[in-house]
mmCIF file of C-alpha atoms in Angstrom:
data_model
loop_
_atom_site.group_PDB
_atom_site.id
_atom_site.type_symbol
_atom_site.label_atom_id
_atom_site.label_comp_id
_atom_site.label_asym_id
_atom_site.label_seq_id
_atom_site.Cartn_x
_atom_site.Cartn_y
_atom_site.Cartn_z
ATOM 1 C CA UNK A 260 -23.553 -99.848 146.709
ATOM 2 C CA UNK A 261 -27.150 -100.968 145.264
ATOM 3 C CA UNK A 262 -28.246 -97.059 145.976
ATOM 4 C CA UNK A 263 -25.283 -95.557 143.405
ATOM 5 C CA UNK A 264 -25.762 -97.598 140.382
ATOM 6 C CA UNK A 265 -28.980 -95.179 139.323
ATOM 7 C CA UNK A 266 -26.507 -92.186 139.615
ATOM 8 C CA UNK A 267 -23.565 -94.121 137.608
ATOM 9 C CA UNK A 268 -25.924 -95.209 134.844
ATOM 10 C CA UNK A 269 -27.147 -91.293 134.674
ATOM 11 C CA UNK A 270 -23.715 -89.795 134.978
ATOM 12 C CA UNK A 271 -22.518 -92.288 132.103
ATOM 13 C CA UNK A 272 -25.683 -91.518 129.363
ATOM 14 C CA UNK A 273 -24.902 -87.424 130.605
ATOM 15 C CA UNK A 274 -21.050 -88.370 129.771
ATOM 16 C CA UNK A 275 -21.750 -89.958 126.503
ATOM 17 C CA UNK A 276 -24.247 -87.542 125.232
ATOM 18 C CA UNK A 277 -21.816 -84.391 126.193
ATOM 19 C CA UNK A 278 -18.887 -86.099 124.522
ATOM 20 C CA UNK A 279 -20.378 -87.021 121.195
ATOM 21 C CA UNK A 280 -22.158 -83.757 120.522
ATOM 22 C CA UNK A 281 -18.809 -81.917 121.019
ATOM 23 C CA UNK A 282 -17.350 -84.965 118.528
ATOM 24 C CA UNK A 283 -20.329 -83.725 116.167
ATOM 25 C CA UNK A 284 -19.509 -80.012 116.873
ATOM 26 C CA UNK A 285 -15.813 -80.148 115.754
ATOM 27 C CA UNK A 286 -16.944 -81.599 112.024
ATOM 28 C CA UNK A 287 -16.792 -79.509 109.110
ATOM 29 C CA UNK A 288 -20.107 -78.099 107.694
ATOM 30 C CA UNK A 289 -21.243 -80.469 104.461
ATOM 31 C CA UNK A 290 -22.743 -78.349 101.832
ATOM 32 C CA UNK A 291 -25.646 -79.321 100.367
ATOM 33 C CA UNK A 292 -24.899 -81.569 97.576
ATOM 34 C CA UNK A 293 -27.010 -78.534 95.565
ATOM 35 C CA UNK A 294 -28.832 -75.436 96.786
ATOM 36 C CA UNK A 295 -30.773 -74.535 94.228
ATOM 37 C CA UNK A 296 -30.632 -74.364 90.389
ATOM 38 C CA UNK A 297 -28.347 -71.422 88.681
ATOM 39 C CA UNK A 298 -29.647 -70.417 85.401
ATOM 40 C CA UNK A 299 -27.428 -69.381 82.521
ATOM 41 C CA UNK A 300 -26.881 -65.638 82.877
ATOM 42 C CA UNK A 301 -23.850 -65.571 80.292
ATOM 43 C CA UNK A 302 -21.363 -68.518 79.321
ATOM 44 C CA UNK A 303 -18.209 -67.641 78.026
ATOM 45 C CA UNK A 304 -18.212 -66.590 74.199
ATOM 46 C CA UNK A 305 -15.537 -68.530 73.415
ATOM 47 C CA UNK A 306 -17.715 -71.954 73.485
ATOM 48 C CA UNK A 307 -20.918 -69.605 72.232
ATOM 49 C CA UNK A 308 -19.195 -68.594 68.673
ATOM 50 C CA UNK A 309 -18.702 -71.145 66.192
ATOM 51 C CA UNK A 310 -15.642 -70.834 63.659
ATOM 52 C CA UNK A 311 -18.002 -70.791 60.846
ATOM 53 C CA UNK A 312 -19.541 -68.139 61.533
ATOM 54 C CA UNK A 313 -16.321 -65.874 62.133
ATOM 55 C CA UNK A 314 -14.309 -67.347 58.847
ATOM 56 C CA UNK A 315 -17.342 -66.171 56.855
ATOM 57 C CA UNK A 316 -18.053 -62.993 58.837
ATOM 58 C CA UNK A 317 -14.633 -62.521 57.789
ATOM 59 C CA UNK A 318 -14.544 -62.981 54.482
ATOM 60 C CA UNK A 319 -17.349 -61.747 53.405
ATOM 61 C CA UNK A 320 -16.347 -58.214 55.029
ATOM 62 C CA UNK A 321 -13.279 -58.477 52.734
ATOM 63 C CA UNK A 322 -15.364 -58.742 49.624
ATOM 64 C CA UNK A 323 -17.271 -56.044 50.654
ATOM 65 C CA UNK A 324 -14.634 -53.915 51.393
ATOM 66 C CA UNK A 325 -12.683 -54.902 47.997
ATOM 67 C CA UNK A 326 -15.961 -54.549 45.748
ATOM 68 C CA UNK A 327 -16.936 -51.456 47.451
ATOM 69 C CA UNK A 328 -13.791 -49.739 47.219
ATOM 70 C CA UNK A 329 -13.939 -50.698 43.254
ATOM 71 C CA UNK A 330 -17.666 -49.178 43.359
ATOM 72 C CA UNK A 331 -16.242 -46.320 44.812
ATOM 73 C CA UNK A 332 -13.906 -45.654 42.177
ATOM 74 C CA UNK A 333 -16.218 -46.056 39.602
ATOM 75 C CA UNK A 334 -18.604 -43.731 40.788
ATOM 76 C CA UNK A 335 -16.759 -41.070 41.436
ATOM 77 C CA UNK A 336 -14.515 -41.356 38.420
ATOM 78 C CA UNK A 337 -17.877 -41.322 36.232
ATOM 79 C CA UNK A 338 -18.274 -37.839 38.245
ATOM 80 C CA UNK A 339 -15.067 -36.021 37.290
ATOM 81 C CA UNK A 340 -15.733 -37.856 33.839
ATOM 82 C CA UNK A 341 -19.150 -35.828 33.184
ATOM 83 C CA UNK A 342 -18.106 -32.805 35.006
ATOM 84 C CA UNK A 343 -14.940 -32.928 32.724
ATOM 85 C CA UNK A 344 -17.209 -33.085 29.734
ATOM 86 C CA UNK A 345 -19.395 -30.363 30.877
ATOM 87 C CA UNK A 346 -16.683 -27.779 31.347
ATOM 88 C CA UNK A 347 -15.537 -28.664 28.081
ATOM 89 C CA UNK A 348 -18.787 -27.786 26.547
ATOM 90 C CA UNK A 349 -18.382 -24.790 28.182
ATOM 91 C CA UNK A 350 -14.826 -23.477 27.309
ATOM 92 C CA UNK A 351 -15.674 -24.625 23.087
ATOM 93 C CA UNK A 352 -19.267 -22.489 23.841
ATOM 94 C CA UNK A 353 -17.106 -20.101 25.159
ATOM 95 C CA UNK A 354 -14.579 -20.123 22.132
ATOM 96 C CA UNK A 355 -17.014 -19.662 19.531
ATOM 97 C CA UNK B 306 -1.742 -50.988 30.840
ATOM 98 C CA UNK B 307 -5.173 -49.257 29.490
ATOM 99 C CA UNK B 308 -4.979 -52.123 27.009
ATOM 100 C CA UNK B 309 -4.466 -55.110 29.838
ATOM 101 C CA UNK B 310 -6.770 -53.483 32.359
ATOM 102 C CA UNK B 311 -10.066 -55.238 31.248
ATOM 103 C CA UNK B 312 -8.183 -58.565 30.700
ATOM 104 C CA UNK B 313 -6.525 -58.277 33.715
ATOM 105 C CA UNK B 314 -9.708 -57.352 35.788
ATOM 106 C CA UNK B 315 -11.666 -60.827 34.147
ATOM 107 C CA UNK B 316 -8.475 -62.494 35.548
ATOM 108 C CA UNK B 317 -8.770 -60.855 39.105
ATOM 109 C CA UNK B 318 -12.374 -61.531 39.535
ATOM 110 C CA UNK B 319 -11.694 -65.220 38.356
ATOM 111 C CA UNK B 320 -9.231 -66.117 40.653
ATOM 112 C CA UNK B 321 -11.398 -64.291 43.380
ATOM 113 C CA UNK B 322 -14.115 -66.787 42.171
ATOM 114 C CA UNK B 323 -11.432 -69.855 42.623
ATOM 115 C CA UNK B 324 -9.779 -68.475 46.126
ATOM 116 C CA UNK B 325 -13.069 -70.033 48.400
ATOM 117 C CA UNK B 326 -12.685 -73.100 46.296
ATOM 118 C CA UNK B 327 -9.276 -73.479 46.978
ATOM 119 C CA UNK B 328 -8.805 -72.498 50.822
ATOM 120 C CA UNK B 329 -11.780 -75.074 50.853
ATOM 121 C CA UNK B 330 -9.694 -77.763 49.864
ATOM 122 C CA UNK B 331 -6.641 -76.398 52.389
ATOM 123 C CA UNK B 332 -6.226 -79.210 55.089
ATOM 124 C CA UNK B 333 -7.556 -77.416 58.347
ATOM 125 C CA UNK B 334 -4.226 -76.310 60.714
ATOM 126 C CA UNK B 335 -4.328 -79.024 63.998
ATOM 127 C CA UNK B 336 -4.961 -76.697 66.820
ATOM 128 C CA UNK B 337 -6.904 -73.867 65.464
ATOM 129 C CA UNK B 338 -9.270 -75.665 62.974
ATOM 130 C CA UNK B 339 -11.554 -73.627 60.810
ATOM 131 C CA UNK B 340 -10.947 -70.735 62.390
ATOM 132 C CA UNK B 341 -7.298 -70.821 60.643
ATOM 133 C CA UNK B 342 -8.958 -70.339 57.184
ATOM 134 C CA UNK B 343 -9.311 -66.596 57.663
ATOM 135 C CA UNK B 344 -5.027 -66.346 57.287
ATOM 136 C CA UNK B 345 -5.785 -66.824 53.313
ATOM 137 C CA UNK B 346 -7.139 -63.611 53.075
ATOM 138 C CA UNK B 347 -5.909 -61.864 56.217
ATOM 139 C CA UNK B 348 -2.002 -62.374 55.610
ATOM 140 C CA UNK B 349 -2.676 -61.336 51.682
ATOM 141 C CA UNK B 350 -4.542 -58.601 52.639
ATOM 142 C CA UNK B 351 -1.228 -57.472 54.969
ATOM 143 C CA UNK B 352 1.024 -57.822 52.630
ATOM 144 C CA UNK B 353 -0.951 -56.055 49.999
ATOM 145 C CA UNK B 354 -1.040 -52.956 52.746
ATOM 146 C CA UNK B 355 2.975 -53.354 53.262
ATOM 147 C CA UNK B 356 3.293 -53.272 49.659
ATOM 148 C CA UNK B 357 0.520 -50.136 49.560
ATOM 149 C CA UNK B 358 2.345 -48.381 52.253
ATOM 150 C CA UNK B 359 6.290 -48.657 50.412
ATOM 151 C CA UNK B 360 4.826 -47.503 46.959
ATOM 152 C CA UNK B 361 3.274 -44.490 48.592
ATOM 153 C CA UNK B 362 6.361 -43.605 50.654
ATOM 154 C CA UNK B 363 8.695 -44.359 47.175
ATOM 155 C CA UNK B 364 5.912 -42.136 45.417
ATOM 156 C CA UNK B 365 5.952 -39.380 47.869
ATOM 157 C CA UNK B 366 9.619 -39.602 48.067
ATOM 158 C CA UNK B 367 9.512 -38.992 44.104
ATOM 159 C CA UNK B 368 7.818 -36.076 44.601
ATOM 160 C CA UNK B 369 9.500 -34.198 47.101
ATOM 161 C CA UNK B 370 12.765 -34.931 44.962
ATOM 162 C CA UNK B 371 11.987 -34.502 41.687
ATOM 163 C CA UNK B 372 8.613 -32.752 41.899
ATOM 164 C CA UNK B 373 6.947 -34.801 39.846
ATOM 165 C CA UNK B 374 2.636 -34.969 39.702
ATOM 166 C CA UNK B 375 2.593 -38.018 38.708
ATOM 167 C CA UNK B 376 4.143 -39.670 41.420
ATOM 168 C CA UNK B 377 2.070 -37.761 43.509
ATOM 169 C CA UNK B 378 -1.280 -38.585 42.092
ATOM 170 C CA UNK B 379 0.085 -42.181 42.378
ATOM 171 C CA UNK B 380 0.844 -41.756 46.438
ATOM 172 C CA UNK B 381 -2.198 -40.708 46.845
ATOM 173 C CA UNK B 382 -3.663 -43.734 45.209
ATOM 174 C CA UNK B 383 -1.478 -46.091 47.017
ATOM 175 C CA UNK B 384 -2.540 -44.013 50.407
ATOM 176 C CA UNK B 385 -5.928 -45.173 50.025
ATOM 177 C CA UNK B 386 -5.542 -48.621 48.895
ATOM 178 C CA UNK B 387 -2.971 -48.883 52.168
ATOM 179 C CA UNK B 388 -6.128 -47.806 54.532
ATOM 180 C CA UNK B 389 -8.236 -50.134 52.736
ATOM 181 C CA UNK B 390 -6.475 -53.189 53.258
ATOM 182 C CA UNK B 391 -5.236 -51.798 56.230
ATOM 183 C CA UNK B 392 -9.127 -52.456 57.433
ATOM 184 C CA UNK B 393 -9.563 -55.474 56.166
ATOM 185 C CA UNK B 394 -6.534 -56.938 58.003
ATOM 186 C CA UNK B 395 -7.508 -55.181 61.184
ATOM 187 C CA UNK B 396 -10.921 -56.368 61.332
ATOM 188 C CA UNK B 397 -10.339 -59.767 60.411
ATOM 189 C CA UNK B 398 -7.620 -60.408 62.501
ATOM 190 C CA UNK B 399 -9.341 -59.863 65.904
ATOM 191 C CA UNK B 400 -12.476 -62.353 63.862
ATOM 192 C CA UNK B 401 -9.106 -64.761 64.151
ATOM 193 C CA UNK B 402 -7.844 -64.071 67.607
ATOM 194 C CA UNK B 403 -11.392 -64.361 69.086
ATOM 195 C CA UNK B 404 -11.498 -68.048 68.571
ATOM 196 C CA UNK B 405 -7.257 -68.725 68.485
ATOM 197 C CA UNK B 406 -6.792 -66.539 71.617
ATOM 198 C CA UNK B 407 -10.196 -65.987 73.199
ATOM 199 C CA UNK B 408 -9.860 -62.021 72.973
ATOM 200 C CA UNK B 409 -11.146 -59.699 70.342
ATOM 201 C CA UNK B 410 -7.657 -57.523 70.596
ATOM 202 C CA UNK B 411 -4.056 -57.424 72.503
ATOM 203 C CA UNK B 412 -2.124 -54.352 72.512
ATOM 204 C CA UNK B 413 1.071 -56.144 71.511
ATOM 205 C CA UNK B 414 3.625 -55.148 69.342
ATOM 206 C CA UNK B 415 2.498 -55.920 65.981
ATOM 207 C CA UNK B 416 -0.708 -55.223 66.317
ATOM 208 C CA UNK B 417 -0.899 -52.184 67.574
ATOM 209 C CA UNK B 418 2.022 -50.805 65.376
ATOM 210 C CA UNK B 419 -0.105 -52.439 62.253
ATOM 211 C CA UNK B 420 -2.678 -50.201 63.733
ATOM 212 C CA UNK B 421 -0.421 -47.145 64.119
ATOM 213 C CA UNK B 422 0.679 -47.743 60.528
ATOM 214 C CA UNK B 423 -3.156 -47.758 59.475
ATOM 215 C CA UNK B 424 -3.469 -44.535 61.243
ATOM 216 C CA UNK B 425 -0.387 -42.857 59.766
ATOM 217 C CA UNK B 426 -1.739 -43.453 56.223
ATOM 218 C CA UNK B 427 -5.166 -42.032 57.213
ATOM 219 C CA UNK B 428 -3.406 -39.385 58.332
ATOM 220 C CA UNK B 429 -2.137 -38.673 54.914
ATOM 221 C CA UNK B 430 -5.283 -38.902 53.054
ATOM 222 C CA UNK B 431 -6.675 -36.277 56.029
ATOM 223 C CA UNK B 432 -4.149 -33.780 55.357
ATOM 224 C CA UNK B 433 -4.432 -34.170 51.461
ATOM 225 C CA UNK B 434 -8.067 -33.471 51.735
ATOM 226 C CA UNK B 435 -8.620 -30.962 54.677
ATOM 227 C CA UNK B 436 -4.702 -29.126 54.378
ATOM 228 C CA UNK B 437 -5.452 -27.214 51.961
ATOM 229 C CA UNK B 438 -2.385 -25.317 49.722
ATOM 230 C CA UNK B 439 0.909 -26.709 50.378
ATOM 231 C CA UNK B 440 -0.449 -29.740 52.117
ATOM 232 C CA UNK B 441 1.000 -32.358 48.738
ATOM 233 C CA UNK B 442 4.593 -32.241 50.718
ATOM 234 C CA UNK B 443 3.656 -32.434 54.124
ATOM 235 C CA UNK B 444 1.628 -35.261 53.540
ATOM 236 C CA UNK B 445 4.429 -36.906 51.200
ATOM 237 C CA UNK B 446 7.108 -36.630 54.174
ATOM 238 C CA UNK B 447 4.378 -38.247 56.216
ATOM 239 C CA UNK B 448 4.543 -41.017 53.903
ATOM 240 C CA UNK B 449 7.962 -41.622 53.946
ATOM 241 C CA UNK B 450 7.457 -42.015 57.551
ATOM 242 C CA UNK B 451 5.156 -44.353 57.123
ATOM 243 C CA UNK B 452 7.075 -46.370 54.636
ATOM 244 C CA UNK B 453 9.915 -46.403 56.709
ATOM 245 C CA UNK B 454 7.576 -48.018 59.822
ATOM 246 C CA UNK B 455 6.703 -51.038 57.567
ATOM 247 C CA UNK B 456 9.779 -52.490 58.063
ATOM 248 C CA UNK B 457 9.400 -52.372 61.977
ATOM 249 C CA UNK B 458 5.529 -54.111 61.684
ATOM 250 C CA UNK B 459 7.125 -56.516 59.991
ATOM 251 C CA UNK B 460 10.053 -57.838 62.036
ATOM 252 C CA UNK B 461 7.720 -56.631 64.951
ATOM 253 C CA UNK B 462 6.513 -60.488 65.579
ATOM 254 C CA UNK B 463 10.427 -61.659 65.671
ATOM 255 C CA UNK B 464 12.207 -59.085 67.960
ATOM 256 C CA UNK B 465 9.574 -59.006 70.990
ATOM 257 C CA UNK B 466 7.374 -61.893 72.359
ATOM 258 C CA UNK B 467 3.988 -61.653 71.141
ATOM 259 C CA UNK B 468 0.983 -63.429 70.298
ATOM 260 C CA UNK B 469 0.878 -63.023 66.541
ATOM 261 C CA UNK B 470 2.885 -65.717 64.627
ATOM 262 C CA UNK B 471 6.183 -65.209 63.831
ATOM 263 C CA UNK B 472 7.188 -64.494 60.176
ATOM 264 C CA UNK B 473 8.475 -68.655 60.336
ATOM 265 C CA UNK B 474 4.949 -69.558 59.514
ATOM 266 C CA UNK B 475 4.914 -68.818 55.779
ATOM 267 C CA UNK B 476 8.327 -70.147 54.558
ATOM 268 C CA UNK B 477 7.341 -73.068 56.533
ATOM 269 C CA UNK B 478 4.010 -73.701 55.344
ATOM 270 C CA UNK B 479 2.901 -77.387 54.336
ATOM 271 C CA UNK B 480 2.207 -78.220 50.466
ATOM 272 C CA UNK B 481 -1.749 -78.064 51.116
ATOM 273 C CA UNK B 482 -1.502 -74.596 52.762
ATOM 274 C CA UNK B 483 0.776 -73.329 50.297
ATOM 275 C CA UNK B 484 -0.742 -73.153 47.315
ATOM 276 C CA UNK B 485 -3.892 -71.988 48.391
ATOM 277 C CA UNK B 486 -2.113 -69.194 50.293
ATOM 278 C CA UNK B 487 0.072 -68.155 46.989
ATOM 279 C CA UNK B 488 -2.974 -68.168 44.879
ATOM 280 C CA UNK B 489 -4.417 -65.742 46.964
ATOM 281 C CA UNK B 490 -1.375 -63.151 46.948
ATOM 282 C CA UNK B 491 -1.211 -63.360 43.748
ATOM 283 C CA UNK B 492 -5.258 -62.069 43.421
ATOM 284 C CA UNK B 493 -4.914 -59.664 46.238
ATOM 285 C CA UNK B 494 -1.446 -58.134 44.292
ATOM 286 C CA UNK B 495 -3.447 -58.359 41.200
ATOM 287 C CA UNK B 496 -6.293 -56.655 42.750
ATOM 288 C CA UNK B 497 -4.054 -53.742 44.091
ATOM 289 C CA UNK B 498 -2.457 -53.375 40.657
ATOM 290 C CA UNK B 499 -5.573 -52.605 38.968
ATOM 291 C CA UNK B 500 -7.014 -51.044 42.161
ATOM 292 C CA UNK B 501 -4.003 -48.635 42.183
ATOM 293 C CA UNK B 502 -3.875 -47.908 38.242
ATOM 294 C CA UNK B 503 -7.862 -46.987 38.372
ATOM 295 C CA UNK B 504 -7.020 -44.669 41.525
ATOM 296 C CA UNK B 505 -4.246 -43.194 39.811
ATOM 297 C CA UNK B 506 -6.314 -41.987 36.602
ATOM 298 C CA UNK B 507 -8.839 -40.622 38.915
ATOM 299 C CA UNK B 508 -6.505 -38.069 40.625
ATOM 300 C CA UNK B 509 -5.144 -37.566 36.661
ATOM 301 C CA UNK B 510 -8.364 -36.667 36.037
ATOM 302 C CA UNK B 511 -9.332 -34.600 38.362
ATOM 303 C CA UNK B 512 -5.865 -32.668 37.403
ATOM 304 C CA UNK B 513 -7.002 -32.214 34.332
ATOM 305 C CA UNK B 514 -10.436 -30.610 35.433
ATOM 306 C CA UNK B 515 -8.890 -28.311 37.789
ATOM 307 C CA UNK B 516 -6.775 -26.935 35.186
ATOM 308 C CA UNK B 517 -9.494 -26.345 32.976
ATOM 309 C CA UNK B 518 -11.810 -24.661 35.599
ATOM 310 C CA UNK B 519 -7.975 -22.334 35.805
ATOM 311 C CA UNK B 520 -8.593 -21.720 32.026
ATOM 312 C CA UNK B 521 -12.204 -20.553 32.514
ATOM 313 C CA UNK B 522 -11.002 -17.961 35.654
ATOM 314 C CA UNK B 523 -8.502 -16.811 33.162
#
């Protein structure tokens, strides 16, 4: 009986060691609580575009738009305007 | 109106002066913020092209009738003023939806028929200046089209679901909005007015130049 205890003592460490690596086996992987750092590549516009900026973008395209178009008139009415006076010189040189 | 045009032009570039002032004061609307300021000019700037768009089509409807220049000259007036504010509401609508909806542009229904209404009118002013002879009444039945689309923009928010407010939002508006948003109508109609009557004289004009060029060839 002495002789078997050696063996027992083995067979039990062999026993314990077999059963708590398969214990340790069966556990989910844990993720690193972070990897590495991610820089910035793009973040969504949404938090990158302040309001100001798009109520002004806004309306100062209108008062382009509504002073151009006014600037537009006026030039091109001061064009038919001289080109209606020129003709007119014309036809009266003409007349005569 | 030659009389009241300088007057009335002080007055329109006064109350432009005032209008920043004003939508300044405007509370801010509770889930959009700043962002909600651009509706003082954007909804004017609408109805100024809805307004824009019937005149043309009652113009060009005019002339196809009765035959009359003058309402033709004025169509064409009112056909460029309805692409011009027909730009400024499509460009700073999408500045509005980027922030209220996080998109620069849906396709839904009264946007893109706003759109399709812009392009109609551009049409017009295309086939005026590249049609050549006979091109006046083809382009004024292509405004009557387009007039009679305005009505479908319109109620466009209140037959389908869409993302553009409904036409509830200006009846209902809140004393603070209101007046601001009134004010502004009224400078963007007085704008057009003027806008429209300087257009007009300019096609007048060049009438009047085209018949004397006829007198020289004769």
């Amino acid at each position: 009986m002495k002789r078997w205890w050696p063996l027992r003592l083995l067979g039990t460490i062999v026993l314990a060691l077999v059963l708590s690596s398969s214990i340790a086996a069966a556990q989910p992987p844990t993720a690193a609580a972070q990897d590495g750092f991610v820089p910035v590549s793009r973040t969504a516009q949404q938090e990158t575009i302040p309001s100001a900026r798009l109520v002004m973008i806004a309306y100062g395209f209108a008062w382009v738009m509504l002073i151009g178009y006014l600037w537009s008139i006026w030039t091109r009415i001061g064009k038919v305007e001289r080109e209606l006076h020129d003709v007119s010189r014309r036809i009266k040189a003409g007349g005569r | 109106m030659r009389k009241l045009f300088l007057p009335l032009t002080i007055a329109a570039a006064g109350m432009f002066m005032a209008a920043p002032f004003l939508i300044d004061g405007a509370p801010y609307e509770s889930t959009m913020g700043l962002v909600q300021k651009i509706f003082y000019f954007h909804v004017p700037s609408a109805m100024t092209m809805f307004v824009s768009a019937v005149v043309c089509g009652v113009a060009s409807t005019v002339y196809l009738f009765k035959g009359r220049p003058s309402a033709d000259r004025l169509a064409v007036a009112a056909a460029e003023l309805t692409s011009v504010f027909g730009v400024i509401v499509l460009v700073t609508g999408p500045l509005w939806a980027r922030k209220a909806w996080g998109v620069w542009w849906v396709w839904d229904e009264r946007i893109t028929s706003t759109f399709v209404l812009w392009l109609i009118f551009n049409a017009y002013l295309l086939l005026r200046k590249y049609g050549g002879a006979g091109s006046e009444k083809l382009a004024a039945g292509l405004a009557v089209f387009g007039m009679a689309n305005v009505p479908f923009v319109y109620w466009s928010v209140n037959v389908w679901r869409t993302l553009h407010p409904k036409t509830t939002v200006v009846p209902t508006l809140k004393a603070g909005m209101r007046g601001p948003f009134w004010f502004c109508v009224l400078a963007f109609l007085l704008f057009y007015v003027l806008a429209l009557s300087a257009r007009a004289r300019l096609e007048s004009r060049r009438a009047e130049l085209e018949e004397l060029y006829l007198d020289i060839e004769e």
